[in-house]
Each structure stands twice: as C-alpha cells, then as structure tokens.
C-alpha cells in the first residue's frame, strides 16, 4: 500500500474523482504528531485505498490522533496528510475537509431532549444544507438506518442500538465521500451488532463509500472491510488486503484422522513437525524447514497405521494476524532498546 | 451483495452546501429548542420576571392615566401658564415613569443571572460530558462559530428576562404617554436602557460560558457562577466596610454595573464613588479573561480532549 505520494495542490480539491475505487482516499507521508514529549504518531507512511478499510490497534496506538488529523482538527507536527484530495495546510482547507468527511464518534455524544429528526436536521444545517434539504435528508438517512417512528421521540428512551444508528445517520446526512466510523458496534447486543454491520457492509460494498472503520472487534473488521491497517505506538506495523494477510499458508495444515491422533502427533513431533491438537480432535501441523509438501506426513501416518481423512491448508484469522504483528512489533522494540 | 438484515435504500444527496450558512444561529436555535422543552424550570424561572414586567407595565399605564384628570383642572388657567404647567407635569410624569423602569431593571438583574446561569451552565459542560462537541467540530465549523452559537443561546434567555421586559415596559410607556411623549422626549433613555440590558446580558453570557467550559458538570458550573458572583459581592462589600475603602467594591461585578448604570442615567448610589473608567477596566478585564478561557477550552474541545 505504501508508495511515493505525488504532490497534491495544497488546500485545493484535486481533479481526481475520489469515488473512483482506484484512487486512494487518504495519503500520509512521514506523518508525525507530538503533544509535548508524547509522540502519538511516529512517521506514518501509508495510503488508504478507496473502499472500506479497518483501522486496528491497541489502546494508545494513535488511532484517535489519526482521526483528529484526518478530520483536520489537529495539525501534524511533521509530514503531510492528503484527505479526499485536500491537504489540510491551512484553516480553510481543514474546514473544507470536514464537508467531505462524515464522522461517527465512539462516545454517546447525543444531547438528550431532542428527537432524532431534530438532531440530524440541525447537524445537516450546521454542515451547510439549507433548511428544506436538511429536513428531507434527515428523513432519508433515518429511513436508511431504519429508525422508524422512533425518530419523533426524544432520545432519552433510545436503546444503544438506536443511538448508534442515529450516530451513523448524522454522519451520512451530507452524503460524504469518506466515513470515519469509530467503534460503531460498541455496546450492541448480537442483533444490534448484526444490523449495524449490515449497514456498514452495505455502505462500503454497495454504496461505494470510502470507510475507515476503527474497531477492537476483529471479526467486525474482517466482515466489513477489504483492507486493514494496524497501528502500534504511532506506527503502521501492518497494512494490506485482508484477503492477502489471511491467505492460506502452505506450511500450516489441518489434519483430520479417523483415530489415534495422539500416536500420529508423537510421530510427527519426533520428526521435527510442530503440532497441536484441536478441541475437535484435528491436528494442526506446521511443516519443518526442508519439507515442502504433505507427502512425508502421509508416509509417517502410514508407518504408524493411522488413517488420514483430510488434509487442508490453514487460513489465518485476522485476529491471529493482528496478534502476531503486535507481538513482532514488541519484540522488535525490545531488541532495539536492548 | 445486499446486507441480509437491511432493506432500506441509501439515497444520494445531489444538492449543494451553502457557501455561508449561519451556523452559529443554527447551533443557538437547537440549544434554545432544548430549553423550551423543559417547561417547569422555564415557568419557575420566568414567573417572577413576568410578574414584575406586568406590574410595572400597569403602574406605568396608571401613572399616565391618573394625571390625565389634572389636565381638565387647568382649563381655566392663562394659556401661557397652562402650557408651562402641562410641560412641568409631563416632565414629572416622564421622570416618575423612568424611575419605575429603573427599578424594574434593578430588580430584574439578579433574576437574569439566575436564568442565564440555569440555561447557560450546561451549554459547554454538557457537551464536554457527553462529548457532543465531536459532532459539531467534525463539521465545517470553527471554534468562533461554536462559541458564538453558545453565546447566542445564553444571551437569548438573558434577553428574555431583561431586554424583553424593558422593551415591553418602554413600549407601554410610549403608547400610554400623551402623543408618544415618552418615545419622543426620552428616546435617549430608552436606548440607554436597552444598551445597559444588552451589556448586562452579554457580559454575564460570556462569564457563564467561560465557567461552563471549565467543567463537565452543569451543576458545578452553576455553583461556580454563584460562588464567584456572591462571594465577590459579599467579600468586596465586607472588605470595603472593614478597611473603610470604597476601592474594594470594585471587586464585585454588580457594583461595577451599578457604576455604569449611575453614569448612564445620572444617578448616584451610596458607596460607589469611583471613576467610571475603573469599572470599565474591571469588566473589560473580566471579559477578556472569560474570552481567553473560552478560547483555550474550546481549542481543547476541538482537538477532542
């Protein structure tokens, strides 16, 4: 994903149509942000491709700072950020960016006492829609998120799911080209989570919205996003297509046997294979160096008199990829400091 | 691929965003609407200012009505003497009505602080508590617009408590006075009254917002306002008595406003003998400090702190 970033016109919209899926929606080059002695971002170089992208990272990784920079709320200490073709070099450009970005915050952030229609239409007017458009548009997005009659009720009686959908509606009200969704499934029950994810999925896959989805829930990201960026301590330690990152590894195999799995496991370990036994009785096997296929494994099984019913390459989950990336990063940091 | 649980269609927006929308007015209006929805506090807070306004309006009306009978008694007088007598009587009437309106303004001032405190304390504090500012600053809105929107909200409630009553009573006086004489003869007083009321509302509005921006609890902001207000008032008066120095009274906000009031309407209040400039300096410094606090705190809100 990382590449040389061309010089955009500072503070001006580029001629590129950012709804075009080929063009990156965000380009960061050497982006640093420090708050006194605290370095929140330490030289980010990345391009967020159009479409839905997941942003992962442990607490304190710099996700909130990155969102602030993408919204033009913060100025980078060093480096450049280009969002939807605009470079937030001055106040006017930073304000302009916010017309093109829709933000759904993680926190509750909705003032009680107002109805959903009032909130969404007020926020639409604050974005710049005229009164008539604001009301029409408020109803359209509230229809979309399926807040039916509840839209005329004060927020005080809303469930968490309804509040989350309302927050999504306000982010969509001006039909932005880039959506920043911060933990959209936070606090939702399974049904509410499923509903929210279906909305995010629809926006990203069917409505061609560019989305940056920040979440701690890796299955959510895996379901709704095509690409992922992992931030750790202000650095992007991993970025790429989820399909590629979780692609099946030819060296890891799932072996199902009819019986005597323990006997095969002992034989494999004696031959320098790394193995583990799953709860369902399947053996997870990693081929040792120098062994390129499963032929030798089949030979060992035949020698032990064990019948193999299936051998499949193992596909990593996003969680495994994420944890491995974070572990590697920590080991690297420890080695550097040592 | 259509999401399994989702049946509604997403519609694109093909309209245009306005170049210069009045965002602060929109923000203020949404704040005012929330205020109007809380009926009981509104009733309790505005009932006394409302009664004051109605009573003063009646008294002003009666003042002009009562003197109208005297005119008939002047019928037998010489024309020149009649003119002089009528002029003197009208001048006296207008003076008495002015005093009534001054009393209304003075009586209303503390209710205005209470009302502005009630409606203004939560404006920034509640935003901070709920992190509602994230929704505002994620839109093309500057800190100045945000502050102006909040200031307009709190000033609306303050104006409803003091500018509106003064305007109503001045209108009653103008209509009830013979040939609109209150409007034609005392227009400068009306303007000064409105100016003073707006100045009071503006100063207290910015003070309330500054205090509100320092906390994330509405009640704390309200408490802070009253502690600042009444401690400085009581403390400065006590120090002035103990130290026998009127200068101590400069520490109190109402005393400084009283000095401006005296200067505007040629009045003299006991214990307030310092220069007008001193009061202007004190209130100017407080306004500057409040604006500086607001600027700093809204910057923190803007960056999501």
XYZ file of C-alpha atoms in Angstrom:
643
model
C 0.000 0.000 0.000
C 2.884 2.337 0.653
C 4.156 4.218 -2.327
C 5.572 7.570 -3.318
C 2.995 10.264 -2.717
C 2.559 12.760 -5.555
C 2.378 16.453 -4.643
C -1.250 17.492 -4.447
C -2.265 21.137 -4.639
C -2.211 22.356 -1.042
C -5.666 23.159 0.196
C -7.385 22.550 -3.124
C -9.546 19.740 -4.330
C -7.761 17.545 -6.750
C -9.305 16.787 -10.089
C -9.465 13.161 -9.161
C -12.851 11.668 -8.524
C -12.388 10.009 -5.162
C -15.422 7.878 -5.572
C -13.306 6.118 -8.146
C -12.222 2.948 -6.413
C -8.717 3.069 -7.850
C -7.669 6.288 -6.156
C -6.501 6.286 -2.507
C -8.763 8.325 -0.282
C -6.019 9.147 2.226
C -2.308 9.561 1.674
C 0.032 10.033 4.607
C 3.704 10.729 4.238
C 6.089 10.906 7.174
C 3.215 11.994 9.380
C 4.255 12.799 12.918
C 2.222 14.251 15.736
C 3.619 15.027 19.149
C 1.976 16.506 22.208
C 4.939 17.866 24.128
C 7.145 14.886 24.870
C 4.450 12.377 23.923
C 4.791 11.108 20.379
C 1.337 9.983 19.272
C 2.267 9.300 15.649
C 5.844 8.497 14.678
C 6.160 8.916 10.957
C 3.195 7.298 9.274
C 3.608 6.456 5.611
C 0.556 4.923 4.080
C -2.171 5.133 1.524
C -5.678 4.130 2.425
C -7.249 2.648 -0.659
C -10.804 3.571 -1.569
C -13.468 1.360 -0.067
C -13.810 0.033 3.444
C -10.569 -0.097 5.459
C -10.235 -1.334 9.023
C -8.034 0.531 11.490
C -6.816 -1.686 14.290
C -4.550 -1.045 17.189
C -4.277 -1.443 20.929
C -5.195 1.442 23.242
C -2.750 4.320 22.910
C -1.733 3.288 19.400
C -2.588 6.707 17.963
C -5.952 5.926 16.357
C -7.746 8.919 17.890
C -4.900 11.227 16.909
C -5.036 9.885 13.374
C -8.792 10.531 13.242
C -8.208 14.071 14.514
C -5.644 14.637 11.770
C -7.900 13.177 9.086
C -10.738 15.450 10.201
C -8.443 18.459 10.098
C -8.871 19.026 13.829
C -5.160 18.629 14.514
C -2.144 19.931 12.671
C 0.658 17.463 12.040
C 3.968 18.183 13.737
C 5.711 16.934 10.623
C 4.806 15.294 7.341
C 1.779 15.563 5.112
C -1.720 14.174 5.059
C -3.934 14.334 1.992
C -7.589 13.529 2.643
C -10.031 13.240 -0.247
C -7.629 15.246 -2.380
C -7.252 18.046 0.156
C -4.157 18.846 2.110
C -5.013 20.477 5.427
C -2.276 23.073 5.321
C -4.459 25.967 6.445
C -7.646 26.524 8.379
C -9.831 26.930 5.275
C -8.625 23.608 3.865
C -9.144 21.880 7.201
C -12.708 23.178 7.336
C -13.229 22.122 3.705
C -12.169 18.569 4.528
C -14.980 18.293 7.055
C -17.546 18.890 4.300
C -16.341 15.712 2.656
C -15.966 13.556 5.719
C -18.663 12.052 7.910
C -17.649 11.145 11.444
C -19.390 8.757 13.791
C -17.756 9.128 17.225
C -17.398 6.288 19.666
C -18.831 8.171 22.642
C -22.529 8.724 23.324
C -22.337 12.389 22.221
C -26.080 12.891 21.602
C -27.766 15.637 23.591
C -30.872 14.362 25.367
C -34.144 16.208 24.973
C -34.054 16.360 21.189
C -35.661 13.984 18.713
C -33.676 12.125 16.081
C -35.122 14.289 13.308
C -34.168 17.463 15.150
C -30.627 16.268 15.798
C -29.937 15.065 12.284
C -31.523 18.069 10.580
C -29.700 20.512 12.900
C -26.397 18.821 12.184
C -27.205 18.851 8.465
C -27.782 22.610 8.644
C -24.517 23.005 10.538
C -22.791 21.201 7.675
C -24.298 23.651 5.200
C -27.538 22.144 3.886
C -30.449 24.549 3.542
C -33.493 24.059 5.761
C -35.578 22.113 3.270
C -32.731 19.849 2.184
C -31.731 19.286 5.810
C -35.180 18.011 6.774
C -35.599 15.892 3.634
C -32.141 14.463 4.004
C -32.626 13.786 7.727
C -35.654 11.653 6.921
C -33.816 9.851 4.118
C -30.901 8.818 6.290
C -33.156 7.942 9.211
C -35.135 5.739 6.822
C -31.874 4.176 5.731
C -30.806 3.306 9.264
C -34.342 2.113 9.976
C -35.246 4.479 12.778
C -38.914 4.451 12.010
C -41.449 6.167 14.264
C -38.807 6.468 16.979
C -37.340 9.399 15.074
C -40.062 11.643 16.552
C -39.325 10.588 20.126
C -36.845 12.260 22.445
C -33.542 10.413 22.692
C -33.992 9.645 26.362
C -35.793 6.377 25.620
C -33.487 5.134 22.873
C -31.659 1.828 23.116
C -27.911 1.697 22.486
C -28.554 0.230 19.044
C -30.880 3.070 18.107
C -28.347 5.638 19.321
C -25.591 4.000 17.295
C -27.762 4.022 14.171
C -28.666 7.647 14.815
C -24.960 8.480 15.047
C -24.422 6.764 11.738
C -27.337 8.718 10.235
C -25.854 12.065 11.276
C -22.525 11.075 9.732
C -24.273 10.279 6.446
C -26.569 13.269 6.298
C -24.431 15.319 3.900
C -23.565 12.238 1.841
C -19.810 12.431 2.478
C -17.346 10.582 0.318
C -15.314 9.422 3.309
C -16.749 7.985 6.510
C -14.831 7.682 9.765
C -16.592 5.162 11.971
C -15.222 4.853 15.481
C -16.323 1.611 17.169
C -19.794 1.516 15.543
C -20.725 -1.769 17.229
C -19.658 -0.690 20.693
C -22.101 -1.845 23.373
C -24.502 -3.525 20.950
C -26.259 -6.818 21.519
C -25.801 -9.512 18.833
C -28.884 -8.432 16.874
C -27.929 -4.773 17.037
C -24.374 -5.588 16.042
C -25.572 -7.605 13.090
C -27.790 -4.739 11.977
C -25.011 -2.165 12.293
C -22.541 -4.361 10.440
C -25.043 -4.892 7.649
C -25.336 -1.107 7.292
C -21.561 -0.638 7.229
C -21.224 -3.503 4.783
C -23.886 -2.034 2.523
C -22.277 1.415 2.613
C -18.821 0.084 1.834
C -19.659 -2.588 -0.710
C -22.867 -1.384 -2.405
C -22.844 2.383 -1.963
C -19.129 2.725 -2.732
C -18.430 4.758 0.366
C -14.849 5.072 1.496
C -14.815 3.977 5.108
C -12.211 3.922 7.829
C -13.582 1.604 10.478
C -11.857 1.751 13.863
C -12.738 -1.247 15.963
C -11.383 -3.544 18.591
C -13.631 -6.282 17.279
C -11.585 -8.008 14.619
C -14.454 -10.115 13.242
C -16.328 -6.852 12.527
C -13.405 -5.570 10.501
C -12.959 -8.913 8.799
C -16.621 -8.941 7.765
C -16.963 -5.373 6.529
C -13.553 -4.303 5.260
C -11.379 -5.186 2.297
C -8.173 -3.722 3.728
C -6.689 -3.222 7.131
C -4.085 -1.041 8.839
C -2.616 -1.982 12.201
C -1.245 0.875 14.290
C 1.039 0.237 17.235
C 2.712 3.031 19.195
C 2.119 5.559 16.445
C 3.423 3.422 13.614
C 1.675 1.384 10.974
C 3.153 -2.041 11.553
C 0.939 -3.864 9.109
C -1.210 -2.812 6.199
C -2.713 -4.575 3.270
C -5.607 -6.516 1.900
C -7.316 -8.748 4.440
C -7.570 -11.492 1.840
C -3.794 -11.446 1.339
C -2.931 -11.134 5.011
C -5.114 -14.039 5.998
C -4.317 -16.126 2.924
C -3.837 -19.818 3.476
C -0.265 -20.715 4.336
C 1.034 -23.797 2.530
C 3.200 -24.687 5.529
C 0.334 -24.908 8.047
C -2.015 -27.815 7.718
C -5.108 -29.092 9.434
C -5.019 -32.884 9.543
C -8.086 -34.926 10.419
C -7.564 -38.585 11.285
C -10.035 -41.394 11.843
C -8.451 -42.424 15.169
C -5.190 -42.488 17.141
C -4.400 -38.813 16.586
C -2.094 -38.848 19.623
C 0.027 -41.542 18.049
C 0.422 -39.535 14.834
C 1.186 -36.394 16.859
C 4.003 -38.140 18.725
C 5.442 -39.451 15.453
C 5.277 -36.024 13.816
C 6.946 -34.298 16.764
C 9.710 -36.871 16.697
C 10.240 -35.852 13.072
C 10.510 -32.114 13.977
C 6.978 -31.133 12.955
C 5.294 -28.581 15.213
C 1.874 -29.816 16.175
C -1.094 -29.045 18.347
C -4.293 -30.906 18.959
C -7.567 -29.032 18.433
C -10.608 -29.471 20.633
C -12.393 -31.130 17.727
C -9.614 -33.728 17.525
C -7.938 -32.292 14.422
C -4.153 -31.901 14.396
C -2.690 -28.503 13.472
C 0.683 -29.183 11.870
C 3.437 -26.821 10.765
C 5.884 -28.315 8.297
C 9.555 -28.171 9.339
C 12.197 -26.479 7.165
C 13.162 -28.567 4.234
C 9.770 -30.212 3.962
C 7.709 -28.615 1.198
C 4.571 -30.746 0.995
C 2.427 -33.255 2.891
C 3.874 -36.381 1.266
C 6.265 -37.063 4.114
C 3.454 -36.526 6.619
C 1.299 -39.091 4.799
C 4.241 -41.507 4.855
C 4.639 -41.083 8.615
C 0.911 -41.673 9.136
C 1.031 -44.840 7.008
C 4.033 -46.028 9.001
C 2.089 -45.581 12.272
C -1.002 -47.229 10.818
C -3.106 -44.046 11.141
C -5.760 -43.331 8.520
C -5.906 -39.682 7.447
C -9.362 -38.490 6.407
C -8.426 -34.935 5.250
C -5.517 -32.509 4.962
C -6.282 -28.792 4.419
C -4.061 -25.734 4.392
C -4.898 -23.425 7.326
C -6.179 -19.916 6.685
C -5.163 -17.422 9.422
C -7.819 -15.340 11.101
C -7.412 -11.586 11.249
C -7.021 -11.925 14.995
C -4.020 -14.209 14.552
C -2.505 -11.830 12.016
C -3.098 -8.882 14.328
C -1.671 -10.559 17.416
C 1.357 -11.791 15.501
C 2.008 -8.300 14.128
C 1.704 -6.738 17.592
C 3.998 -9.416 19.111
C 6.584 -8.961 16.362
C 6.472 -5.211 16.845
C 7.018 -5.540 20.598
C 9.895 -7.966 20.116
C 11.467 -5.618 17.619
C 11.085 -2.687 20.014
C 12.646 -4.710 22.836
C 15.537 -5.745 20.626
C 16.115 -2.142 19.558
C 16.070 -0.853 23.124
C 18.393 -3.669 24.267
C -24.411 -8.034 -2.258
C -27.340 -6.802 -0.227
C -26.947 -6.937 3.510
C -29.130 -9.624 4.970
C -30.961 -7.587 7.576
C -31.087 -4.377 5.619
C -33.975 -3.446 3.391
C -33.838 0.352 3.097
C -32.246 2.074 0.145
C -29.466 4.601 0.535
C -30.242 7.793 -1.333
C -27.561 10.114 -2.600
C -27.657 13.821 -1.822
C -27.343 15.816 -5.010
C -27.999 19.266 -3.547
C -25.338 21.835 -2.730
C -23.930 23.035 0.539
C -24.480 26.707 1.245
C -21.413 28.911 0.982
C -22.047 30.930 4.150
C -24.655 29.281 6.320
C -25.464 30.936 9.660
C -24.085 28.051 11.674
C -23.989 29.932 14.967
C -27.704 30.764 14.626
C -28.495 27.102 13.843
C -26.500 25.984 16.856
C -28.168 28.603 19.052
C -31.627 27.631 17.835
C -31.089 23.979 18.658
C -29.948 24.980 22.167
C -32.975 27.248 22.589
C -35.328 24.485 21.471
C -33.928 22.156 24.130
C -34.540 24.896 26.702
C -38.153 25.376 25.613
C -38.841 21.669 26.064
C -38.227 21.900 29.807
C -41.482 23.591 30.776
C -41.363 23.505 34.578
C -37.965 25.206 35.053
C -38.995 27.783 32.471
C -42.221 28.510 34.348
C -40.459 28.754 37.709
C -37.643 30.924 36.424
C -39.714 33.342 34.398
C -42.758 33.712 36.603
C -41.271 36.429 38.821
C -39.716 38.492 35.989
C -43.055 38.108 34.183
C -44.993 39.393 37.200
C -42.540 42.283 37.636
C -42.988 43.233 33.999
C -46.787 43.109 34.121
C -46.975 45.042 37.386
C -44.541 47.703 36.160
C -46.468 47.970 32.890
C -49.704 48.567 34.828
C -48.033 51.106 37.096
C -46.684 52.995 34.101
C -50.133 52.961 32.476
C -51.767 54.139 35.725
C -49.197 56.893 36.166
C -50.238 58.473 32.881
C -53.964 57.735 33.424
C -54.027 59.261 36.918
C -52.522 62.546 35.766
C -54.909 62.942 32.820
C -57.662 64.297 35.146
C -55.407 67.168 36.218
C -55.424 68.497 32.652
C -59.135 69.302 32.877
C -58.498 71.400 36.020
C -56.100 73.567 34.014
C -58.845 74.698 31.616
C -59.416 77.995 33.452
C -55.731 78.996 33.502
C -53.952 81.541 31.287
C -52.685 79.856 28.054
C -49.011 80.532 28.826
C -49.390 79.344 32.414
C -51.370 76.353 31.151
C -48.545 75.387 28.743
C -45.932 75.735 31.462
C -47.970 73.718 33.931
C -48.630 70.997 31.385
C -44.949 70.866 30.437
C -43.898 70.596 34.070
C -46.483 67.919 34.724
C -45.429 65.875 31.693
C -41.785 66.178 32.637
C -42.588 64.992 36.145
C -44.664 62.098 34.754
C -41.874 61.007 32.450
C -39.368 61.226 35.295
C -41.568 59.062 37.517
C -42.004 56.504 34.748
C -38.233 56.424 34.231
C -37.779 55.674 37.911
C -40.266 52.814 37.633
C -38.338 51.347 34.704
C -35.010 51.786 36.536
C -36.496 49.886 39.467
C -37.657 47.135 37.131
C -34.177 46.877 35.642
C -32.505 46.796 39.041
C -34.921 44.226 40.433
C -34.543 42.038 37.384
C -30.743 41.885 37.335
C -30.304 39.028 39.757
C -33.062 37.006 38.137
C -31.183 37.426 34.896
C -28.042 35.970 36.471
C -30.109 33.072 37.818
C -31.789 32.432 34.450
C -28.571 32.748 32.457
C -26.804 30.514 34.949
C -29.528 27.906 34.713
C -29.672 27.826 30.934
C -26.012 28.577 30.236
C -24.129 26.448 32.754
C -24.713 23.237 30.850
C -24.111 24.554 27.350
C -20.431 23.644 27.142
C -20.194 21.453 30.262
C -22.841 19.035 28.946
C -21.211 18.974 25.523
C -17.957 18.031 27.186
C -19.597 15.416 29.408
C -21.409 13.714 26.520
C -18.655 14.583 24.014
C -21.288 16.210 21.821
C -18.673 18.709 20.646
C -17.246 15.911 18.496
C -20.363 16.103 16.345
C -20.013 19.864 15.966
C -16.296 20.092 15.316
C -16.409 17.215 12.832
C -18.410 19.620 10.684
C -17.137 22.688 8.878
C -17.460 24.818 11.970
C -14.850 26.989 13.641
C -14.372 27.495 17.356
C -15.585 31.065 16.976
C -18.833 29.870 15.385
C -19.293 27.310 18.145
C -18.701 29.917 20.859
C -20.957 32.431 19.110
C -23.719 29.824 18.876
C -23.472 29.063 22.572
C -23.287 32.763 23.453
C -26.390 33.490 21.382
C -28.221 30.713 23.221
C -27.425 32.011 26.686
C -27.997 35.618 25.587
C -31.417 34.659 24.252
C -32.514 33.503 27.697
C -30.942 36.530 29.357
C -32.638 38.842 26.872
C -35.958 37.179 27.526
C -35.504 38.042 31.186
C -34.294 41.633 30.909
C -34.223 43.083 27.390
C -37.765 41.925 26.621
C -39.294 43.304 29.874
C -37.542 46.646 29.403
C -38.744 46.798 25.795
C -42.296 45.882 26.806
C -42.479 48.466 29.581
C -40.909 51.164 27.389
C -43.481 50.315 24.708
C -46.303 50.594 27.249
C -44.919 53.946 28.417
C -44.662 55.199 24.843
C -48.201 54.131 24.000
C -49.701 55.421 27.252
C -47.884 58.762 27.281
C -49.679 61.725 25.696
C -48.763 61.917 21.998
C -45.985 59.315 22.379
C -44.107 61.796 24.505
C -42.110 59.083 26.305
C -40.742 57.930 22.944
C -40.139 61.421 21.548
C -38.842 63.051 24.748
C -36.951 60.168 26.327
C -35.723 58.164 23.334
C -32.164 58.515 24.612
C -33.186 56.918 27.910
C -34.854 54.044 26.049
C -31.687 53.465 24.017
C -29.522 53.618 27.135
C -31.819 51.183 28.935
C -31.612 48.728 26.050
C -27.847 49.204 25.797
C -27.414 48.591 29.505
C -29.632 45.490 29.394
C -27.751 44.064 26.401
C -24.385 44.862 28.041
C -25.508 43.036 31.190
C -26.667 40.040 29.179
C -23.514 39.923 27.028
C -21.120 40.174 29.968
C -22.909 37.543 32.008
C -23.307 35.334 28.952
C -19.583 35.186 28.303
C -18.880 34.724 32.031
C -21.354 31.829 32.302
C -19.889 30.152 29.224
C -16.318 30.529 30.475
C -17.257 28.847 33.754
C -19.226 26.181 31.886
C -16.207 25.433 29.703
C -14.061 24.666 32.757
C -16.053 21.676 33.931
C -18.052 18.753 32.626
C -20.883 19.017 35.119
C -23.678 21.537 34.748
C -24.281 21.764 38.494
C -20.634 22.501 39.163
C -20.697 25.307 36.615
C -23.854 26.735 38.151
C -22.336 26.521 41.630
C -19.119 28.102 40.393
C -21.012 31.023 38.909
C -22.891 31.764 42.110
C -19.826 31.319 44.283
C -17.887 33.745 42.086
C -20.761 36.154 41.930
C -21.903 36.299 45.504
C -18.553 35.764 47.189
C -17.059 38.708 45.321
C -20.152 40.804 46.087
C -20.257 39.953 49.789
C -16.469 39.890 50.130
C -15.895 43.208 48.439
C -18.620 44.942 50.455
C -17.308 43.447 53.683
C -13.730 44.486 52.892
C -14.914 47.981 51.966
C -16.612 48.292 55.356
C -13.733 46.802 57.314
C -10.961 48.693 55.556
C -13.016 51.849 55.027
C -12.036 51.894 51.367
C -14.556 52.050 48.553
C -11.994 50.641 46.127
C -12.711 47.136 47.455
C -16.167 47.319 45.943
C -14.557 47.271 42.510
C -14.045 43.543 43.016
C -17.759 42.944 42.714
C -19.443 42.596 39.324
C -22.821 44.098 40.338
C -21.096 47.129 41.910
C -19.281 47.823 38.656
C -22.501 47.542 36.705
C -24.141 49.866 39.218
C -21.390 52.391 38.488
C -22.109 52.169 34.763
C -25.836 52.472 35.487
C -25.271 55.591 37.604
C -23.180 57.121 34.884
C -25.657 56.337 32.103
C -28.717 57.612 33.946
C -27.179 60.389 36.083
C -27.853 58.541 39.300
C -25.826 58.356 42.456
C -25.614 55.214 44.544
C -24.244 55.178 48.089
C -20.776 53.680 48.437
C -19.955 53.900 44.744
C -17.744 56.869 44.263
C -15.013 55.724 41.909
C -14.408 56.630 38.284
C -16.423 55.047 35.512
C -13.152 54.103 33.805
C -12.175 51.903 36.726
C -15.384 49.883 36.381
C -14.940 49.643 32.629
C -11.412 48.350 33.162
C -12.526 45.736 35.667
C -15.382 44.481 33.500
C -13.177 44.656 30.394
C -10.506 42.549 32.089
C -13.078 40.004 33.230
C -14.498 39.838 29.710
C -11.007 39.370 28.287
C -10.212 36.652 30.829
C -13.513 34.878 30.073
C -12.849 35.075 26.326
C -9.313 33.724 26.845
C -10.647 30.812 28.916
C -13.269 30.090 26.263
C -10.701 30.193 23.504
C -8.401 27.791 25.312
C -11.127 25.414 26.395
C -12.858 25.296 23.010
C -9.488 24.561 21.418
C -9.227 21.570 23.734
C -12.726 20.512 22.746
C -11.921 20.908 19.067
C -8.994 18.530 19.239
C -11.107 16.044 21.132
C -9.527 16.439 24.573
